[in-house]
C-alpha atoms as a PDB file:
ATOM      1  CA  MET A   1      19.930   6.618 -49.328  1.00  0.00           C
ATOM      2  CA  LYS A   2      18.217   4.907 -46.509  1.00  0.00           C
ATOM      3  CA  THR A   3      19.135   5.164 -42.865  1.00  0.00           C
ATOM      4  CA  ARG A   4      17.704   3.372 -39.425  1.00  0.00           C
ATOM      5  CA  SER A   5      16.422   5.214 -36.735  1.00  0.00           C
ATOM      6  CA  SER A   6      16.336   4.303 -33.125  1.00  0.00           C
ATOM      7  CA  PRO A   7      13.392   2.194 -32.039  1.00  0.00           C
ATOM      8  CA  ARG A   8      12.035   5.058 -30.256  1.00  0.00           C
ATOM      9  CA  THR A   9      11.056   6.855 -33.464  1.00  0.00           C
ATOM     10  CA  ARG A  10      10.171   3.972 -35.986  1.00  0.00           C
ATOM     11  CA  HIS A  11       7.404   2.265 -33.908  1.00  0.00           C
ATOM     12  CA  HIS A  12       4.950   4.989 -34.435  1.00  0.00           C
ATOM     13  CA  ALA A  13       1.547   4.103 -36.473  1.00  0.00           C
ATOM     14  CA  VAL A  14       0.273   6.611 -39.037  1.00  0.00           C
ATOM     15  CA  ARG A  15      -3.502   6.964 -39.991  1.00  0.00           C
ATOM     16  CA  THR A  16      -5.485   9.059 -42.445  1.00  0.00           C
ATOM     17  CA  VAL A  17      -8.637  10.767 -40.899  1.00  0.00           C
ATOM     18  CA  SER A  18     -11.031  12.289 -43.151  1.00  0.00           C
ATOM     19  CA  TYR A  19     -13.430  15.374 -42.363  1.00  0.00           C
ATOM     20  CA  GLU A  20     -16.830  16.496 -43.618  1.00  0.00           C
ATOM     21  CA  GLY A  21     -18.448  19.671 -44.390  1.00  0.00           C
ATOM     22  CA  MET A  22     -15.406  21.290 -45.962  1.00  0.00           C
ATOM     23  CA  GLY A  23     -16.679  20.467 -49.811  1.00  0.00           C
ATOM     24  CA  GLY A  24     -13.908  18.151 -50.128  1.00  0.00           C
ATOM     25  CA  ALA A  25     -11.275  20.582 -50.520  1.00  0.00           C
ATOM     26  CA  PRO A  26      -7.724  19.486 -49.447  1.00  0.00           C
ATOM     27  CA  ILE A  27      -6.799  21.075 -45.844  1.00  0.00           C
ATOM     28  CA  LEU A  28      -3.792  23.143 -45.774  1.00  0.00           C
ATOM     29  CA  CYS A  29      -3.261  23.394 -42.286  1.00  0.00           C
ATOM     30  CA  ALA A  30      -5.040  23.636 -38.808  1.00  0.00           C
ATOM     31  CA  ILE A  31      -4.553  25.257 -35.281  1.00  0.00           C
ATOM     32  CA  GLU A  32      -6.212  24.247 -32.054  1.00  0.00           C
ATOM     33  CA  ASP A  33      -8.408  26.531 -29.933  1.00  0.00           C
ATOM     34  CA  THR A  34      -8.624  26.751 -26.164  1.00  0.00           C
ATOM     35  CA  ASP A  35     -11.644  24.476 -26.122  1.00  0.00           C
ATOM     36  CA  SER A  36     -10.135  21.493 -28.303  1.00  0.00           C
ATOM     37  CA  THR A  37     -12.057  23.113 -31.469  1.00  0.00           C
ATOM     38  CA  LYS A  38      -9.695  22.844 -34.337  1.00  0.00           C
ATOM     39  CA  ILE A  39      -9.604  25.552 -37.029  1.00  0.00           C
ATOM     40  CA  PHE A  40      -8.773  23.775 -40.464  1.00  0.00           C
ATOM     41  CA  CYS A  41      -7.943  25.775 -43.575  1.00  0.00           C
ATOM     42  CA  THR A  42      -8.283  25.201 -47.053  1.00  0.00           C
ATOM     43  CA  LYS A  43      -7.209  27.511 -50.147  1.00  0.00           C
ATOM     44  CA  SER A  44     -10.396  29.716 -49.850  1.00  0.00           C
ATOM     45  CA  ALA A  45     -11.971  29.119 -46.477  1.00  0.00           C
ATOM     46  CA  LEU A  46     -11.502  28.618 -42.691  1.00  0.00           C
ATOM     47  CA  TYR A  47     -13.539  25.577 -40.816  1.00  0.00           C
ATOM     48  CA  ALA A  48     -14.216  25.099 -37.104  1.00  0.00           C
ATOM     49  CA  ILE A  49     -14.574  21.458 -36.195  1.00  0.00           C
ATOM     50  CA  SER A  50     -15.588  21.009 -32.596  1.00  0.00           C
ATOM     51  CA  PRO A  51     -14.631  17.945 -30.451  1.00  0.00           C
ATOM     52  CA  ASN A  52     -18.192  16.226 -31.247  1.00  0.00           C
ATOM     53  CA  GLY A  53     -17.216  16.130 -34.991  1.00  0.00           C
ATOM     54  CA  SER A  54     -19.448  19.190 -36.183  1.00  0.00           C
ATOM     55  CA  THR A  55     -18.508  21.414 -38.769  1.00  0.00           C
ATOM     56  CA  ALA A  56     -18.981  25.320 -39.123  1.00  0.00           C
ATOM     57  CA  MET A  57     -17.467  27.600 -41.795  1.00  0.00           C
ATOM     58  CA  VAL A  58     -15.690  30.490 -39.779  1.00  0.00           C
ATOM     59  CA  ALA A  59     -14.905  32.408 -43.013  1.00  0.00           C
ATOM     60  CA  GLY A  60     -14.452  32.574 -46.527  1.00  0.00           C
ATOM     61  CA  HIS A  61     -16.095  30.457 -49.539  1.00  0.00           C
ATOM     62  CA  GLU A  62     -16.026  26.860 -50.287  1.00  0.00           C
ATOM     63  CA  SER A  63     -14.148  27.050 -53.625  1.00  0.00           C
ATOM     64  CA  GLU A  64     -13.768  30.910 -54.560  1.00  0.00           C
ATOM     65  CA  THR A  65     -10.439  32.421 -54.139  1.00  0.00           C
ATOM     66  CA  GLY A  66      -9.666  36.097 -53.776  1.00  0.00           C
ATOM     67  CA  HIS A  67      -8.660  39.098 -51.371  1.00  0.00           C
ATOM     68  CA  VAL A  68     -11.990  40.645 -49.991  1.00  0.00           C
ATOM     69  CA  ASP A  69     -12.289  41.625 -46.642  1.00  0.00           C
ATOM     70  CA  GLY A  70     -15.920  41.977 -44.754  1.00  0.00           C
ATOM     71  CA  ALA A  71     -18.366  39.658 -43.176  1.00  0.00           C
ATOM     72  CA  ARG A  72     -18.174  36.166 -42.870  1.00  0.00           C
ATOM     73  CA  GLY A  73     -19.336  34.946 -46.215  1.00  0.00           C
ATOM     74  CA  GLN A  74     -17.951  38.025 -48.135  1.00  0.00           C
ATOM     75  CA  VAL A  75     -14.563  37.018 -47.378  1.00  0.00           C
ATOM     76  CA  ARG A  76     -12.236  35.784 -49.980  1.00  0.00           C
ATOM     77  CA  PHE A  77      -8.706  34.302 -49.086  1.00  0.00           C
ATOM     78  CA  ASN A  78      -6.002  32.868 -51.330  1.00  0.00           C
ATOM     79  CA  ASN A  79      -4.120  30.095 -50.089  1.00  0.00           C
ATOM     80  CA  PRO A  80      -3.547  30.803 -46.769  1.00  0.00           C
ATOM     81  CA  TYR A  81      -0.336  29.286 -45.014  1.00  0.00           C
ATOM     82  CA  ALA A  82      -0.158  28.997 -41.401  1.00  0.00           C
ATOM     83  CA  MET A  83      -2.438  30.414 -38.393  1.00  0.00           C
ATOM     84  CA  VAL A  84      -1.994  31.673 -34.826  1.00  0.00           C
ATOM     85  CA  ILE A  85      -4.759  32.674 -32.200  1.00  0.00           C
ATOM     86  CA  ASP A  86      -5.000  35.021 -29.744  1.00  0.00           C
ATOM     87  CA  THR A  87      -7.184  33.503 -27.120  1.00  0.00           C
ATOM     88  CA  SER A  88      -7.450  36.334 -24.921  1.00  0.00           C
ATOM     89  CA  LYS A  89      -8.972  38.569 -27.784  1.00  0.00           C
ATOM     90  CA  ARG A  90     -10.660  35.871 -29.758  1.00  0.00           C
ATOM     91  CA  LEU A  91      -8.594  36.580 -32.565  1.00  0.00           C
ATOM     92  CA  LEU A  92      -7.120  34.625 -35.488  1.00  0.00           C
ATOM     93  CA  TYR A  93      -4.142  35.759 -37.440  1.00  0.00           C
ATOM     94  CA  LEU A  94      -3.332  34.136 -40.554  1.00  0.00           C
ATOM     95  CA  THR A  95      -0.858  34.473 -43.419  1.00  0.00           C
ATOM     96  CA  ASP A  96      -2.458  34.753 -46.631  1.00  0.00           C
ATOM     97  CA  PHE A  97       0.431  33.735 -48.798  1.00  0.00           C
ATOM     98  CA  SER A  98      -0.838  34.097 -52.361  1.00  0.00           C
ATOM     99  CA  ASN A  99      -2.218  37.576 -51.595  1.00  0.00           C
ATOM    100  CA  HIS A 100       1.117  38.580 -50.060  1.00  0.00           C
ATOM    101  CA  VAL A 101      -0.730  40.231 -46.770  1.00  0.00           C
ATOM    102  CA  LEU A 102      -1.796  39.396 -43.156  1.00  0.00           C
ATOM    103  CA  ARG A 103      -5.259  38.930 -42.183  1.00  0.00           C
ATOM    104  CA  MET A 104      -7.090  38.976 -38.787  1.00  0.00           C
ATOM    105  CA  VAL A 105     -10.069  37.090 -38.220  1.00  0.00           C
ATOM    106  CA  HIS A 106     -12.593  37.778 -35.619  1.00  0.00           C
ATOM    107  CA  LEU A 107     -13.439  34.264 -34.239  1.00  0.00           C
ATOM    108  CA  ALA A 108     -17.095  35.289 -32.911  1.00  0.00           C
ATOM    109  CA  SER A 109     -18.268  36.765 -35.924  1.00  0.00           C
ATOM    110  CA  GLY A 110     -15.978  35.657 -38.760  1.00  0.00           C
ATOM    111  CA  ALA A 111     -15.388  39.152 -39.729  1.00  0.00           C
ATOM    112  CA  THR A 112     -12.125  39.507 -41.471  1.00  0.00           C
ATOM    113  CA  GLU A 113      -9.597  42.353 -42.083  1.00  0.00           C
ATOM    114  CA  THR A 114      -6.238  43.059 -43.813  1.00  0.00           C
ATOM    115  CA  ILE A 115      -3.740  44.396 -40.979  1.00  0.00           C
ATOM    116  CA  ALA A 116      -0.495  44.527 -43.154  1.00  0.00           C
ATOM    117  CA  GLY A 117       0.577  44.475 -46.813  1.00  0.00           C
ATOM    118  CA  ASP A 118      -1.305  45.584 -50.034  1.00  0.00           C
ATOM    119  CA  GLY A 119      -1.427  42.595 -52.081  1.00  0.00           C
ATOM    120  CA  VAL A 120       1.556  43.539 -54.018  1.00  0.00           C
ATOM    121  CA  PRO A 121       4.414  41.126 -53.707  1.00  0.00           C
ATOM    122  CA  GLY A 122       7.719  43.149 -52.674  1.00  0.00           C
ATOM    123  CA  TYR A 123       9.408  44.468 -49.662  1.00  0.00           C
ATOM    124  CA  ARG A 124       8.602  47.192 -47.586  1.00  0.00           C
ATOM    125  CA  GLU A 125       8.400  47.993 -43.878  1.00  0.00           C
ATOM    126  CA  GLY A 126       5.728  50.401 -42.074  1.00  0.00           C
ATOM    127  CA  ALA A 127       2.194  50.377 -41.093  1.00  0.00           C
ATOM    128  CA  GLY A 128      -0.655  48.585 -42.786  1.00  0.00           C
ATOM    129  CA  THR A 129      -0.816  48.530 -46.322  1.00  0.00           C
ATOM    130  CA  HIS A 130       2.383  50.447 -46.658  1.00  0.00           C
ATOM    131  CA  ALA A 131       4.195  47.185 -45.790  1.00  0.00           C
ATOM    132  CA  ARG A 132       4.586  44.812 -48.305  1.00  0.00           C
ATOM    133  CA  PHE A 133       5.444  41.036 -48.230  1.00  0.00           C
ATOM    134  CA  ASN A 134       6.327  38.434 -50.907  1.00  0.00           C
ATOM    135  CA  SER A 135       4.666  35.049 -50.038  1.00  0.00           C
ATOM    136  CA  PRO A 136       4.305  35.331 -46.263  1.00  0.00           C
ATOM    137  CA  ALA A 137       4.385  31.637 -44.969  1.00  0.00           C
ATOM    138  CA  GLY A 138       4.884  30.613 -41.152  1.00  0.00           C
ATOM    139  CA  MET A 139       3.958  32.261 -38.414  1.00  0.00           C
ATOM    140  CA  ALA A 140       4.333  32.495 -34.738  1.00  0.00           C
ATOM    141  CA  MET A 141       3.271  34.418 -31.766  1.00  0.00           C
ATOM    142  CA  ASP A 142       5.223  35.616 -28.777  1.00  0.00           C
ATOM    143  CA  ALA A 143       3.913  35.950 -24.901  1.00  0.00           C
ATOM    144  CA  GLU A 144       3.388  39.651 -25.682  1.00  0.00           C
ATOM    145  CA  GLY A 145       1.044  38.955 -28.736  1.00  0.00           C
ATOM    146  CA  VAL A 146       3.952  39.948 -31.033  1.00  0.00           C
ATOM    147  CA  LEU A 147       3.784  38.046 -34.674  1.00  0.00           C
ATOM    148  CA  PHE A 148       6.707  36.795 -36.589  1.00  0.00           C
ATOM    149  CA  VAL A 149       6.276  35.796 -40.256  1.00  0.00           C
ATOM    150  CA  ALA A 150       8.577  33.905 -42.594  1.00  0.00           C
ATOM    151  CA  ASP A 151       8.455  35.979 -45.514  1.00  0.00           C
ATOM    152  CA  GLN A 152       9.467  33.415 -47.925  1.00  0.00           C
ATOM    153  CA  GLU A 153      10.421  35.102 -51.256  1.00  0.00           C
ATOM    154  CA  ASN A 154      12.309  37.731 -49.156  1.00  0.00           C
ATOM    155  CA  ASN A 155      14.201  35.273 -47.392  1.00  0.00           C
ATOM    156  CA  CYS A 156      13.872  36.921 -43.859  1.00  0.00           C
ATOM    157  CA  VAL A 157      11.585  36.764 -40.919  1.00  0.00           C
ATOM    158  CA  ARG A 158       9.306  39.969 -40.061  1.00  0.00           C
ATOM    159  CA  ARG A 159       8.507  41.274 -36.591  1.00  0.00           C
ATOM    160  CA  VAL A 160       4.792  42.515 -36.440  1.00  0.00           C
ATOM    161  CA  GLN A 161       3.481  44.579 -33.995  1.00  0.00           C
ATOM    162  CA  VAL A 162      -0.377  44.395 -33.926  1.00  0.00           C
ATOM    163  CA  GLY A 163      -2.694  47.246 -32.722  1.00  0.00           C
ATOM    164  CA  TYR A 164      -5.864  47.255 -31.420  1.00  0.00           C
ATOM    165  CA  PRO A 165      -8.331  45.608 -33.313  1.00  0.00           C
ATOM    166  CA  GLY A 166      -9.530  47.930 -36.239  1.00  0.00           C
ATOM    167  CA  THR A 167      -6.003  49.455 -36.300  1.00  0.00           C
ATOM    168  CA  HIS A 168      -2.981  48.427 -38.580  1.00  0.00           C
ATOM    169  CA  ALA A 169       0.215  46.405 -37.691  1.00  0.00           C
ATOM    170  CA  THR A 170       3.453  47.970 -37.846  1.00  0.00           C
ATOM    171  CA  VAL A 171       5.928  45.597 -39.801  1.00  0.00           C
ATOM    172  CA  SER A 172       9.836  45.856 -39.469  1.00  0.00           C
ATOM    173  CA  LEU A 173      12.722  43.377 -40.110  1.00  0.00           C
ATOM    174  CA  LEU A 174      13.893  40.759 -37.501  1.00  0.00           C
ATOM    175  CA  LEU A 175      16.493  39.038 -39.425  1.00  0.00           C
ATOM    176  CA  GLY A 176      17.417  38.367 -42.934  1.00  0.00           C
ATOM    177  CA  GLY A 177      20.742  37.633 -44.865  1.00  0.00           C
ATOM    178  CA  VAL A 178      20.814  33.881 -43.305  1.00  0.00           C
ATOM    179  CA  PHE A 179      17.605  32.215 -44.982  1.00  0.00           C
ATOM    180  CA  SER A 180      16.703  30.418 -48.049  1.00  0.00           C
ATOM    181  CA  LEU A 181      13.230  30.515 -48.399  1.00  0.00           C
ATOM    182  CA  PRO A 182      11.909  30.001 -44.759  1.00  0.00           C
ATOM    183  CA  MET A 183       8.963  28.484 -44.224  1.00  0.00           C
ATOM    184  CA  GLY A 184       7.169  27.146 -41.058  1.00  0.00           C
ATOM    185  CA  MET A 185       8.451  28.189 -37.652  1.00  0.00           C
ATOM    186  CA  THR A 186       7.646  27.790 -33.970  1.00  0.00           C
ATOM    187  CA  PHE A 187       9.075  29.069 -30.549  1.00  0.00           C
ATOM    188  CA  ASP A 188      10.910  26.432 -28.445  1.00  0.00           C
ATOM    189  CA  LEU A 189      10.436  26.164 -24.518  1.00  0.00           C
ATOM    190  CA  SER A 190      13.211  28.743 -23.847  1.00  0.00           C
ATOM    191  CA  GLY A 191      11.400  31.632 -25.950  1.00  0.00           C
ATOM    192  CA  ASP A 192      13.506  30.973 -29.140  1.00  0.00           C
ATOM    193  CA  LEU A 193      12.250  31.164 -32.439  1.00  0.00           C
ATOM    194  CA  LEU A 194      12.949  27.843 -34.884  1.00  0.00           C
ATOM    195  CA  VAL A 195      12.545  28.418 -38.450  1.00  0.00           C
ATOM    196  CA  ALA A 196      12.525  25.779 -41.531  1.00  0.00           C
ATOM    197  CA  ASP A 197      14.897  27.100 -43.405  1.00  0.00           C
ATOM    198  CA  SER A 198      13.711  25.223 -46.802  1.00  0.00           C
ATOM    199  CA  CYS A 199      16.407  25.610 -49.273  1.00  0.00           C
ATOM    200  CA  HIS A 200      19.392  25.520 -47.124  1.00  0.00           C
ATOM    201  CA  ASN A 201      18.001  21.926 -45.919  1.00  0.00           C
ATOM    202  CA  SER A 202      18.317  23.018 -42.352  1.00  0.00           C
ATOM    203  CA  ILE A 203      16.561  23.857 -38.951  1.00  0.00           C
ATOM    204  CA  LYS A 204      17.683  27.683 -37.596  1.00  0.00           C
ATOM    205  CA  LYS A 205      17.364  29.051 -34.574  1.00  0.00           C
ATOM    206  CA  LEU A 206      17.074  32.744 -33.644  1.00  0.00           C
ATOM    207  CA  ARG A 207      18.331  33.955 -30.293  1.00  0.00           C
ATOM    208  CA  MET A 208      15.566  35.932 -29.012  1.00  0.00           C
ATOM    209  CA  GLY A 209      17.188  37.395 -25.990  1.00  0.00           C
ATOM    210  CA  THR A 210      17.009  40.947 -24.802  1.00  0.00           C
ATOM    211  CA  GLY A 211      19.807  41.953 -27.236  1.00  0.00           C
ATOM    212  CA  GLU A 212      20.262  41.935 -31.150  1.00  0.00           C
ATOM    213  CA  CYS A 213      18.400  38.559 -32.951  1.00  0.00           C
ATOM    214  CA  THR A 214      21.433  36.379 -33.914  1.00  0.00           C
ATOM    215  CA  ALA A 215      20.596  32.925 -35.794  1.00  0.00           C
ATOM    216  CA  GLU A 216      22.553  29.535 -35.507  1.00  0.00           C
ATOM    217  CA  THR A 217      21.812  26.360 -37.340  1.00  0.00           C
ATOM    218  CA  PHE A 218      20.058  23.959 -34.961  1.00  0.00           C
ATOM    219  CA  ALA A 219      20.086  20.918 -37.043  1.00  0.00           C
ATOM    220  CA  GLY A 220      21.236  20.020 -40.562  1.00  0.00           C
ATOM    221  CA  SER A 221      24.087  21.700 -42.132  1.00  0.00           C
ATOM    222  CA  ASP A 222      22.958  24.075 -44.749  1.00  0.00           C
ATOM    223  CA  ILE A 223      23.595  22.187 -48.078  1.00  0.00           C
ATOM    224  CA  LEU A 224      22.356  23.480 -51.033  1.00  0.00           C
ATOM    225  CA  PRO A 225      20.527  21.361 -53.508  1.00  0.00           C
ATOM    226  CA  GLY A 226      23.027  19.902 -55.917  1.00  0.00           C
ATOM    227  CA  ILE A 227      25.801  19.485 -53.391  1.00  0.00           C
ATOM    228  CA  ASP A 228      26.315  16.221 -51.733  1.00  0.00           C
ATOM    229  CA  SER A 229      22.969  15.410 -53.192  1.00  0.00           C
ATOM    230  CA  ASN A 230      23.289  11.661 -52.224  1.00  0.00           C
ATOM    231  CA  VAL A 231      23.128  12.295 -48.606  1.00  0.00           C
ATOM    232  CA  PHE A 232      19.938  14.234 -47.861  1.00  0.00           C
ATOM    233  CA  HIS A 233      18.613  12.074 -45.273  1.00  0.00           C
ATOM    234  CA  ARG A 234      20.671  11.185 -42.425  1.00  0.00           C
ATOM    235  CA  ASP A 235      19.491  10.659 -38.490  1.00  0.00           C
ATOM    236  CA  GLY A 236      22.177  11.382 -35.841  1.00  0.00           C
ATOM    237  CA  PRO A 237      23.624  14.473 -33.862  1.00  0.00           C
ATOM    238  CA  SER A 238      22.010  17.593 -35.188  1.00  0.00           C
ATOM    239  CA  THR A 239      24.743  18.852 -36.916  1.00  0.00           C
ATOM    240  CA  HIS A 240      25.815  15.585 -38.593  1.00  0.00           C
ATOM    241  CA  ALA A 241      21.797  15.216 -39.785  1.00  0.00           C
ATOM    242  CA  ARG A 242      20.423  15.743 -43.347  1.00  0.00           C
ATOM    243  CA  PHE A 243      17.239  17.168 -44.491  1.00  0.00           C
ATOM    244  CA  ASN A 244      15.787  17.492 -47.667  1.00  0.00           C
ATOM    245  CA  MET A 245      13.611  21.010 -47.989  1.00  0.00           C
ATOM    246  CA  PRO A 246      11.923  20.767 -44.384  1.00  0.00           C
ATOM    247  CA  MET A 247       9.084  23.223 -44.474  1.00  0.00           C
ATOM    248  CA  ASP A 248       7.522  23.016 -40.990  1.00  0.00           C
ATOM    249  CA  VAL A 249       8.435  22.517 -37.242  1.00  0.00           C
ATOM    250  CA  ALA A 250       6.407  21.785 -34.170  1.00  0.00           C
ATOM    251  CA  MET A 251       7.342  21.550 -30.471  1.00  0.00           C
ATOM    252  CA  ASP A 252       6.140  19.120 -28.242  1.00  0.00           C
ATOM    253  CA  ILE A 253       5.419  19.398 -24.259  1.00  0.00           C
ATOM    254  CA  LYS A 254       8.904  17.589 -23.654  1.00  0.00           C
ATOM    255  CA  GLY A 255      10.875  19.997 -25.781  1.00  0.00           C
ATOM    256  CA  ASN A 256      11.325  17.549 -28.998  1.00  0.00           C
ATOM    257  CA  VAL A 257      11.090  19.327 -32.240  1.00  0.00           C
ATOM    258  CA  ILE A 258       9.195  17.625 -34.843  1.00  0.00           C
ATOM    259  CA  VAL A 259       9.939  18.236 -38.559  1.00  0.00           C
ATOM    260  CA  ALA A 260       8.143  18.183 -41.902  1.00  0.00           C
ATOM    261  CA  ASP A 261      10.889  16.786 -44.114  1.00  0.00           C
ATOM    262  CA  THR A 262       9.091  17.700 -47.275  1.00  0.00           C
ATOM    263  CA  GLY A 263      11.445  16.595 -49.758  1.00  0.00           C
ATOM    264  CA  ASN A 264      12.326  13.362 -47.922  1.00  0.00           C
ATOM    265  CA  HIS A 265       8.379  12.457 -47.657  1.00  0.00           C
ATOM    266  CA  VAL A 266       8.997  11.736 -43.951  1.00  0.00           C
ATOM    267  CA  VAL A 267       8.501  13.225 -40.831  1.00  0.00           C
ATOM    268  CA  ARG A 268      11.676  13.644 -38.092  1.00  0.00           C
ATOM    269  CA  VAL A 269      12.194  14.790 -34.869  1.00  0.00           C
ATOM    270  CA  ILE A 270      14.788  16.643 -33.438  1.00  0.00           C
ATOM    271  CA  PHE A 271      15.426  15.227 -29.705  1.00  0.00           C
ATOM    272  CA  ALA A 272      15.555  17.253 -26.857  1.00  0.00           C
ATOM    273  CA  ASN A 273      19.306  16.010 -26.555  1.00  0.00           C
ATOM    274  CA  GLY A 274      20.112  17.146 -29.927  1.00  0.00           C
ATOM    275  CA  ARG A 275      19.812  13.930 -31.771  1.00  0.00           C
ATOM    276  CA  VAL A 276      17.687  13.619 -35.030  1.00  0.00           C
ATOM    277  CA  GLY A 277      15.430  10.688 -35.706  1.00  0.00           C
ATOM    278  CA  THR A 278      12.814   9.650 -38.278  1.00  0.00           C
ATOM    279  CA  ILE A 279       9.272   8.933 -36.695  1.00  0.00           C
ATOM    280  CA  ALA A 280       7.503   7.696 -39.824  1.00  0.00           C
ATOM    281  CA  GLY A 281       8.015   7.472 -43.985  1.00  0.00           C
ATOM    282  CA  SER A 282      10.358   5.917 -46.026  1.00  0.00           C
ATOM    283  CA  THR A 283      12.965   8.072 -48.412  1.00  0.00           C
ATOM    284  CA  GLU A 284      12.488   5.256 -50.847  1.00  0.00           C
ATOM    285  CA  HIS A 285      10.513   6.176 -53.845  1.00  0.00           C
ATOM    286  CA  ASP A 286      10.237   6.491 -57.396  1.00  0.00           C
ATOM    287  CA  GLN A 287      12.117   9.092 -59.254  1.00  0.00           C
ATOM    288  CA  ASP A 288      10.599  11.280 -62.173  1.00  0.00           C
ATOM    289  CA  PRO A 289      11.624   9.974 -65.198  1.00  0.00           C
ATOM    290  CA  MET A 290      12.220  13.715 -66.568  1.00  0.00           C
ATOM    291  CA  GLY A 291      15.153  14.197 -63.568  1.00  0.00           C
ATOM    292  CA  ASP A 292      12.910  16.480 -61.834  1.00  0.00           C
ATOM    293  CA  GLY A 293      12.632  14.569 -58.660  1.00  0.00           C
ATOM    294  CA  PRO A 294      10.240  12.266 -56.825  1.00  0.00           C
ATOM    295  CA  TYR A 295       6.782  11.428 -57.856  1.00  0.00           C
ATOM    296  CA  MET A 296       3.642  12.811 -55.957  1.00  0.00           C
ATOM    297  CA  GLN A 297       3.764   9.014 -54.347  1.00  0.00           C
ATOM    298  CA  GLU A 298       0.775   7.176 -53.157  1.00  0.00           C
ATOM    299  CA  ARG A 299      -0.333   7.777 -49.258  1.00  0.00           C
ATOM    300  CA  VAL A 300       0.125   4.746 -47.279  1.00  0.00           C
ATOM    301  CA  ASP A 301      -0.855   4.283 -43.480  1.00  0.00           C
ATOM    302  CA  GLY A 302       0.949   1.735 -41.527  1.00  0.00           C
ATOM    303  CA  VAL A 303       4.004   1.871 -38.808  1.00  0.00           C
ATOM    304  CA  GLY A 304       7.392   3.308 -39.356  1.00  0.00           C
ATOM    305  CA  TRP A 305       9.117   2.533 -42.815  1.00  0.00           C
ATOM    306  CA  SER A 306       5.753   1.319 -44.516  1.00  0.00           C
ATOM    307  CA  VAL A 307       4.105   4.390 -44.164  1.00  0.00           C
ATOM    308  CA  ARG A 308       4.144   6.645 -47.198  1.00  0.00           C
ATOM    309  CA  PHE A 309       3.839  10.459 -47.010  1.00  0.00           C
ATOM    310  CA  CYS A 310       3.467  12.814 -50.198  1.00  0.00           C
ATOM    311  CA  ARG A 311       5.453  15.729 -49.726  1.00  0.00           C
ATOM    312  CA  PRO A 312       4.397  16.440 -45.904  1.00  0.00           C
ATOM    313  CA  ASP A 313       4.700  20.321 -45.540  1.00  0.00           C
ATOM    314  CA  ARG A 314       2.397  21.331 -42.472  1.00  0.00           C
ATOM    315  CA  LEU A 315       2.203  19.951 -38.884  1.00  0.00           C
ATOM    316  CA  LEU A 316       0.000  20.582 -36.026  1.00  0.00           C
ATOM    317  CA  ILE A 317       0.429  19.126 -32.353  1.00  0.00           C
ATOM    318  CA  ASP A 318      -2.667  19.350 -30.389  1.00  0.00           C
ATOM    319  CA  ARG A 319      -3.135  19.276 -26.455  1.00  0.00           C
ATOM    320  CA  SER A 320      -3.607  15.231 -26.075  1.00  0.00           C
ATOM    321  CA  GLY A 321      -0.291  14.784 -28.029  1.00  0.00           C
ATOM    322  CA  LEU A 322      -1.788  14.186 -31.323  1.00  0.00           C
ATOM    323  CA  LEU A 323       0.111  15.192 -34.228  1.00  0.00           C
ATOM    324  CA  HIS A 324      -1.604  16.169 -37.518  1.00  0.00           C
ATOM    325  CA  VAL A 325       0.430  15.881 -40.683  1.00  0.00           C
ATOM    326  CA  PHE A 326      -0.676  17.950 -43.864  1.00  0.00           C
ATOM    327  CA  ASP A 327       0.686  16.673 -46.944  1.00  0.00           C
ATOM    328  CA  ALA A 328      -0.440  16.484 -50.577  1.00  0.00           C
ATOM    329  CA  GLN A 329      -4.194  15.176 -50.984  1.00  0.00           C
ATOM    330  CA  GLU A 330      -7.140  15.867 -53.093  1.00  0.00           C
ATOM    331  CA  ASP A 331      -9.744  15.621 -50.403  1.00  0.00           C
ATOM    332  CA  SER A 332     -10.391  16.928 -47.087  1.00  0.00           C
ATOM    333  CA  SER A 333      -8.153  14.407 -45.140  1.00  0.00           C
ATOM    334  CA  VAL A 334      -5.042  14.514 -42.550  1.00  0.00           C
ATOM    335  CA  ARG A 335      -2.654  12.162 -41.379  1.00  0.00           C
ATOM    336  CA  GLN A 336      -2.242  11.550 -37.851  1.00  0.00           C
ATOM    337  CA  ILE A 337       0.289  10.212 -35.518  1.00  0.00           C
ATOM    338  CA  LEU A 338      -0.021   9.571 -31.608  1.00  0.00           C
ATOM    339  CA  LEU A 339       3.395  10.641 -30.631  1.00  0.00           C
ATOM    340  CA  SER A 340       5.340   8.549 -28.063  1.00  0.00           C
ATOM    341  CA  LEU A 341       8.885   9.829 -27.705  1.00  0.00           C
END
């Protein structure tokens, strides 16, 4: 189903930018450091790209995956999903999705250690390797340095209190029972946590006040796959809008929430006034003749409806207002959109 959005959204242009020095590996996600250096993540390594374009490996291996702590070149990752940086301590934290653990990287040296999880998928609270995750995905950090992790297969959000470097982190439950495969997350301008609740096809807001954490549907309507399946893309008021497997959210400085609407192959926006629009991409695509959903469609640059994404699933908004979209690709490239919302 195609729905037209307001002119404020559909004029955005999308371009593809390729990066050298990563062995041609697909880029999964990125984060920006204080000096505008961006740290890109492949399935097996982290790379820092400076504002002048030079590339250096932070930690890991060009192609070999695994779960190994140690010095920069000894480290092995296995499909990291999300990253945050504690700028005051020069530490990077990441969810090591396929290893089911949280890792901490010393940015100055590349030395990496596992701070929570033992590599066995499951659910267990506690400190260090006593804790267990099952496919940890999105991650956010509050002003106090506390980490929050979307524990995907456990359908919950975990709270992680990080100790001093060299000590373990303590993992507890923040909230469960309201998610179906939670993925990307970000804090909004008021300090509440937004979560892409992928299989509920909605965005949840977790109220993070002084009392008990509570959840509400921020946008979408918790329609499950197969129910009213002809209406999985609709713009308009937040409770009227429809998403299809949203996988990530990002907040701009104006309070607009950008959404990677993965199943619809588009990038959406939830404006600060609550309305939902579509920034770029088209929901019109070929269907799998086996009935299993859309093809991995070709990526096409352009403006508005002419753009084609291929399952965009992670986002980064940098300090200049440039939106980086990570969709399915076979090389070290990223889609970019200069936001003007």
